[in-house]
CSV table of C-alpha atoms in Angstrom, one decimal:
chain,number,residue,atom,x,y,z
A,260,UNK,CA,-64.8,19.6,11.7
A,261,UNK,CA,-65.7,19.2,7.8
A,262,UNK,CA,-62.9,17.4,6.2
A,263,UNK,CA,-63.2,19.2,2.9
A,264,UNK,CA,-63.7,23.2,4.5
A,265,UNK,CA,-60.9,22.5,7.1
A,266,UNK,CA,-58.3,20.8,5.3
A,267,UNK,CA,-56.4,23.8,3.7
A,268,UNK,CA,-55.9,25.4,7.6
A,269,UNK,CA,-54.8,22.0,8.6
A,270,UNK,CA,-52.1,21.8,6.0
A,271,UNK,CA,-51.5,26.0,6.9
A,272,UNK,CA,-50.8,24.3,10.0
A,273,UNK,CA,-48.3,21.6,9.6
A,274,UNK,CA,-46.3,23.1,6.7
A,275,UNK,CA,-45.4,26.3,8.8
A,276,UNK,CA,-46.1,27.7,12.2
A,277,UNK,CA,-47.0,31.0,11.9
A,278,UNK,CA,-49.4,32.3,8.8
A,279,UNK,CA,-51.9,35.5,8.1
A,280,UNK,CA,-55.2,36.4,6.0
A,281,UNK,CA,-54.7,38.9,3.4
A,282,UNK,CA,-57.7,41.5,4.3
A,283,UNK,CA,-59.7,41.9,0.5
A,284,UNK,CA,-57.7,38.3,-1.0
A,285,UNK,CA,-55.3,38.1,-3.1
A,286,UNK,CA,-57.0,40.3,-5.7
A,287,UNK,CA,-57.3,43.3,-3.6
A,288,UNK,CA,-53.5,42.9,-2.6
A,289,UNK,CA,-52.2,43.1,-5.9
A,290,UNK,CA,-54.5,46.3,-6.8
A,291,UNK,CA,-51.8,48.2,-3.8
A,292,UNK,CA,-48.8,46.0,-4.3
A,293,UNK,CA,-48.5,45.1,-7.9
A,294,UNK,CA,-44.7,45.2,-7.4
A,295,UNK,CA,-44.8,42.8,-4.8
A,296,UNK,CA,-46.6,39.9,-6.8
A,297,UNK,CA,-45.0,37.2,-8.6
A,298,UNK,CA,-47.1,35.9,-12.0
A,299,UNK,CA,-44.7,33.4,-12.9
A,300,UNK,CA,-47.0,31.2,-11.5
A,301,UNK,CA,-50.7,31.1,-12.8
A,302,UNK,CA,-53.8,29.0,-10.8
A,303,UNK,CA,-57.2,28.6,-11.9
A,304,UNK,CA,-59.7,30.3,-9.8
A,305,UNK,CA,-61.6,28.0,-7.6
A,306,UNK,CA,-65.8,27.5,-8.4
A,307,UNK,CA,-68.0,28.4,-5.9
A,308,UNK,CA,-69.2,25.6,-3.5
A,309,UNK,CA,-73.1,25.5,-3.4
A,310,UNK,CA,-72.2,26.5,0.7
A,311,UNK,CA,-70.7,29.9,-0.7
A,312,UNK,CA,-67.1,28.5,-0.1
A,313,UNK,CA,-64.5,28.6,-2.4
A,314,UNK,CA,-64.5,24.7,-3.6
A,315,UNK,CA,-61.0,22.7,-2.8
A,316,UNK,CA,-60.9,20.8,-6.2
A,317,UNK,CA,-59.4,23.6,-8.0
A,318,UNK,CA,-56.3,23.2,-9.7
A,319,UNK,CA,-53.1,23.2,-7.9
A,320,UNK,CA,-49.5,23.2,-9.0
A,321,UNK,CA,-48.7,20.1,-10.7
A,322,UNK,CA,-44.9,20.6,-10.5
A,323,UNK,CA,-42.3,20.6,-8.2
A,324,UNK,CA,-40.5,24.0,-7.8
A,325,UNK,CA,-36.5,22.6,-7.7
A,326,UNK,CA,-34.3,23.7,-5.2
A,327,UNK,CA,-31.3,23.3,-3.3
A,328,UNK,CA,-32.3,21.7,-0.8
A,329,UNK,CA,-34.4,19.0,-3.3
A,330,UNK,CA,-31.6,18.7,-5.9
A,331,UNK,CA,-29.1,18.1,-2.9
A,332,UNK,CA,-31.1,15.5,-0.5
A,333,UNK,CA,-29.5,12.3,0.5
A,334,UNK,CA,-31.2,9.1,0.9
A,335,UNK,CA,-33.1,9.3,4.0
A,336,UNK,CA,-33.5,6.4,6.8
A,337,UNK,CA,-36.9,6.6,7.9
A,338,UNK,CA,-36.9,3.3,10.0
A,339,UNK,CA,-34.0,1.5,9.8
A,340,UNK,CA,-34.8,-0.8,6.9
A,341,UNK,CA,-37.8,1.7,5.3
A,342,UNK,CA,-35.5,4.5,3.5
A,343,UNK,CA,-37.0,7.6,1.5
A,344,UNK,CA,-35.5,8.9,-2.1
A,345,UNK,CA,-35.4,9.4,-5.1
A,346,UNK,CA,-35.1,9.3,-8.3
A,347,UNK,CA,-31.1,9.5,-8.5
A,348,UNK,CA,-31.0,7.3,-5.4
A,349,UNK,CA,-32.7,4.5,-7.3
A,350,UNK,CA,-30.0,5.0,-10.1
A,351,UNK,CA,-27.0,4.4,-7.3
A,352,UNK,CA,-26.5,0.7,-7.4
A,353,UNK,CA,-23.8,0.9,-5.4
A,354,UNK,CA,-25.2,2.7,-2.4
A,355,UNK,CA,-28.8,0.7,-2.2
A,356,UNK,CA,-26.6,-2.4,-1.8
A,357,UNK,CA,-24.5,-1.0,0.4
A,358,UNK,CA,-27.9,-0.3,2.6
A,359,UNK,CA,-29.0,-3.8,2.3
A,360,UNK,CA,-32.0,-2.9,0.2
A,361,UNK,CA,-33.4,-5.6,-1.5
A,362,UNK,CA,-37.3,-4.3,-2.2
A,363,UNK,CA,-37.6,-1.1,-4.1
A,364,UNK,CA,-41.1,0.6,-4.9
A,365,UNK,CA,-41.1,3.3,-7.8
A,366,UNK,CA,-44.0,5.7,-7.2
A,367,UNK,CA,-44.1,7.0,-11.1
A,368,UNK,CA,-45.5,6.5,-14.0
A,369,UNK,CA,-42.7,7.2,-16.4
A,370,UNK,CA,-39.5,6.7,-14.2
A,371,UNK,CA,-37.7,3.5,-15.0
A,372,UNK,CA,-36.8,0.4,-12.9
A,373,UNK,CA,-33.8,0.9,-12.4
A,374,UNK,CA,-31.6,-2.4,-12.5
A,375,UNK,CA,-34.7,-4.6,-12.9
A,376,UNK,CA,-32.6,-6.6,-15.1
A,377,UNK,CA,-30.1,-7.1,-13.4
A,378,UNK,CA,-32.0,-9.6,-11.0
A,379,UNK,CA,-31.3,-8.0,-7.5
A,380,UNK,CA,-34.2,-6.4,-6.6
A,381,UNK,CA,-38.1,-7.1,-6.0
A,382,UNK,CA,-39.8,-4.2,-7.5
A,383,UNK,CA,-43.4,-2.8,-7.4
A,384,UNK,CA,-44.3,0.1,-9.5
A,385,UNK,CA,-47.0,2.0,-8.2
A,386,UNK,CA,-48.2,4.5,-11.2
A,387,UNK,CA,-49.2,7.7,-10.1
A,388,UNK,CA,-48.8,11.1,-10.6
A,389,UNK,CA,-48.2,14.2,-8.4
A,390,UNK,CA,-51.4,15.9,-9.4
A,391,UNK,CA,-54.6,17.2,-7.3
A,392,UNK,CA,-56.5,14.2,-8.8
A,393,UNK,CA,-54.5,11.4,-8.8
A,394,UNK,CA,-56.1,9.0,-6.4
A,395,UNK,CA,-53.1,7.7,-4.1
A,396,UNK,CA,-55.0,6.1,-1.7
A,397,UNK,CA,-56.0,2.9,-3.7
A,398,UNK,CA,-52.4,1.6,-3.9
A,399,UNK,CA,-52.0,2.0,0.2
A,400,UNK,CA,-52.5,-1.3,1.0
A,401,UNK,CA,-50.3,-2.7,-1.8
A,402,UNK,CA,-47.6,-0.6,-0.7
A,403,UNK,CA,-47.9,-2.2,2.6
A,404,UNK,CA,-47.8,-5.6,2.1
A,405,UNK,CA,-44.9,-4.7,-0.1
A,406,UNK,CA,-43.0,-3.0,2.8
A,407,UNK,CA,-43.9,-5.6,5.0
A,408,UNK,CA,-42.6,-8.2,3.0
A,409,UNK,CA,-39.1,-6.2,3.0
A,410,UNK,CA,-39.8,-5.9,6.6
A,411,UNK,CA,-39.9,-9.4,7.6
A,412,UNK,CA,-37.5,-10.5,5.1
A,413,UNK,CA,-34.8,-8.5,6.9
A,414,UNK,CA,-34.0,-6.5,3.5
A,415,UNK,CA,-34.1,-2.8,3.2
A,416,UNK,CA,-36.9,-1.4,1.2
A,417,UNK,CA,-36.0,1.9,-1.0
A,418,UNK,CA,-39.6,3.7,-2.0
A,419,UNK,CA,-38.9,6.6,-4.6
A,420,UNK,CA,-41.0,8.9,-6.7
A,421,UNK,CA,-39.1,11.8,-8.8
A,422,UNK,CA,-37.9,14.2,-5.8
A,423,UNK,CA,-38.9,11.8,-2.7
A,424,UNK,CA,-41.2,14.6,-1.8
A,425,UNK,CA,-44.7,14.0,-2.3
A,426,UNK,CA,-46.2,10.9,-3.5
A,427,UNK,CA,-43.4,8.3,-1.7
A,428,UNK,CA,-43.6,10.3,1.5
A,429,UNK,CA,-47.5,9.9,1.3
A,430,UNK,CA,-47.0,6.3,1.5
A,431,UNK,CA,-44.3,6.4,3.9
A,432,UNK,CA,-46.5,8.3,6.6
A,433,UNK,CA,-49.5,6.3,5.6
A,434,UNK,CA,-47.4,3.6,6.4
A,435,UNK,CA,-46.7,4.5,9.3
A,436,UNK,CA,-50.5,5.4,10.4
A,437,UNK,CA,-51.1,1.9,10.0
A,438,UNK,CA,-48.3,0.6,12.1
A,439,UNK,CA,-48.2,2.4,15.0
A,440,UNK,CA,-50.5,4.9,16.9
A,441,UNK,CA,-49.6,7.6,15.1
A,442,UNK,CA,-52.1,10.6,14.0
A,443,UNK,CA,-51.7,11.5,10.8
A,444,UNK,CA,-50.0,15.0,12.1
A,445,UNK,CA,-47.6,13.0,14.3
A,446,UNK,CA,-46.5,10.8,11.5
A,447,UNK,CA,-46.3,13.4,8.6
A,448,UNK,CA,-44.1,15.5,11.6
A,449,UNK,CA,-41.9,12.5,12.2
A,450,UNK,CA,-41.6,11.7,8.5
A,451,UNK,CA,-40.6,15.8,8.5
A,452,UNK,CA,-38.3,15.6,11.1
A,453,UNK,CA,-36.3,12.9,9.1
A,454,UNK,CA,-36.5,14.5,5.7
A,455,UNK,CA,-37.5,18.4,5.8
A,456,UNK,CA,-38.2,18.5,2.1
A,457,UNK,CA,-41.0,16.3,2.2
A,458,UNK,CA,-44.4,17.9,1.0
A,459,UNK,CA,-47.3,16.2,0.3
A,460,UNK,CA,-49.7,17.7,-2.5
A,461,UNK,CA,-53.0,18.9,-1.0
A,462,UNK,CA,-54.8,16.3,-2.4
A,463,UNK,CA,-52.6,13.5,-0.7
A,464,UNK,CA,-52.7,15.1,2.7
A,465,UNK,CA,-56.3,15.0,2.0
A,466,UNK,CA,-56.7,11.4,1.4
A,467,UNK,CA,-54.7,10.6,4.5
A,468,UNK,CA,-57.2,12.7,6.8
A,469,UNK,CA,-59.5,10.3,4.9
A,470,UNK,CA,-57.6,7.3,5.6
A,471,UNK,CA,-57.1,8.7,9.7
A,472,UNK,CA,-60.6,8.3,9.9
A,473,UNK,CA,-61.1,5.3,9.1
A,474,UNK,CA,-58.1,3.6,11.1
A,475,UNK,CA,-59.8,5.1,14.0
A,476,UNK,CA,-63.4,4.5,13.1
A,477,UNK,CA,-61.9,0.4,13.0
A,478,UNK,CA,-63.6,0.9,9.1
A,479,UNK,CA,-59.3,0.2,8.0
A,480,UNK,CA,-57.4,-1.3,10.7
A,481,UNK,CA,-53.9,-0.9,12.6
A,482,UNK,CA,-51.7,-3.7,12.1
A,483,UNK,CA,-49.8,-2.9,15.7
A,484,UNK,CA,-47.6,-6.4,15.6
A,485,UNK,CA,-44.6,-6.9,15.5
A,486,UNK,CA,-43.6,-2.8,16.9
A,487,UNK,CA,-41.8,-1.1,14.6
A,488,UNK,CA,-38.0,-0.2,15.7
A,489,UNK,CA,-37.2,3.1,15.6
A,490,UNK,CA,-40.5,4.6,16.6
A,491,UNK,CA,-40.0,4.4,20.0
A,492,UNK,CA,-40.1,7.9,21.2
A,493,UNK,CA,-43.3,8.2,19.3
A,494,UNK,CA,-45.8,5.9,20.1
């Protein structure tokens, strides 16, 4: 297994169940089927690796397509005081009290705090962008003492980027990586199974392959105590 050569089959493999190889790539597909090609959206082509593969550090989308489904998600339990959202959930006072939250983490760098002044909530901003360089990773165990702090003060915690798709669903299922057994395929497929939208950039699912590593080479280690409720069936 080579992390970097293998990771684009691996996210093939959790974002859909059944996938194919165009014979000739994409180029030799659009020679026979111009019709059937969209070039609304344009990528840089990747370099060559010095192996002969094509390099995973080319550029990837940097924005979220909107749709139905994003614009229309609700605010989504994940355990029952961790809850998943976003940016218009962080807007709706009256629902986050209603949920007990009392910790909030904003995964943006431009998004504001919503209600900061108002006194009723500890905040965290973590400032990062959904982009194919943005280096997530480095704010994981922040984010965890944060949500543990929630945690043992028996207050809900709200963590929110722009759609609640990427970069707060990252940190959700590193999360829970580091407090349970979970593989990093089990927890992104729990995570899924709560909120269907979710979608990590390539880059993030990356860096939590990275960070599965190291919580089972004992390099990062799994904080097991107390057991999470609502994981259960899981681990």
């Amino acid at each position: 297994w080579h992390l970097t050569l293998n990771l684009p089959f691996h996210f093939l493999l959790l974002k859909t169940q059944f996938f194919s190889f165009v014979a000739g790539g994409l180029s030799s597909f659009k020679q026979n089927h111009e019709n059937l090609c969209d070039n609304s959206l344009q990528l840089q082509e990747c370099p060559e690796s010095e192996g002969g593969g094509a390099a995973v550090t080319c550029t990837l989308p940097q924005s979220i397509a909107t749709t139905p489904d994003i614009e229309n998600a609700e605010l989504t339990p994940i355990l029952p005081f961790l809850f998943l959202g976003n940016e218009h959930d962080a807007q709706d006072l009256e629902k986050i009290q209603r949920l007990n939250i009392g910790y909030v983490i904003n995964v943006t760098t431009h998004l504001p705090l919503y209600h900061y002044e108002k006194g009723l909530f500890s905040y965290k901003r973590l400032p990062a962008t959904d982009s194919n360089k943005q280096n997530l990773r480095q704010y994981f165990e922040e984010a965890f003492e944060f949500i543990e702090e929630a945690h043992q003060c028996g207050k809900g915690l709200l963590i929110h980027c722009q759609a609640g798709v990427s970069r707060s669903a990252t940190i959700v299922i590193a999360y829970l990586m580091k407090h349970t057994r979970m593989t990093m395929t089990d927890a992104y497929k729990f995570v899924k199974g709560k909120r269907p939208i979710i979608s990590p950039n390539l880059n993030f699912m990356g860096q939590l392959l990275e960070f599965e590593e190291d919580l089972n080479n004992g390099v990062t280690p799994r904080i097991l105590t107390p057991k999470l409720i609502g994981v259960e069936t899981v681990v």
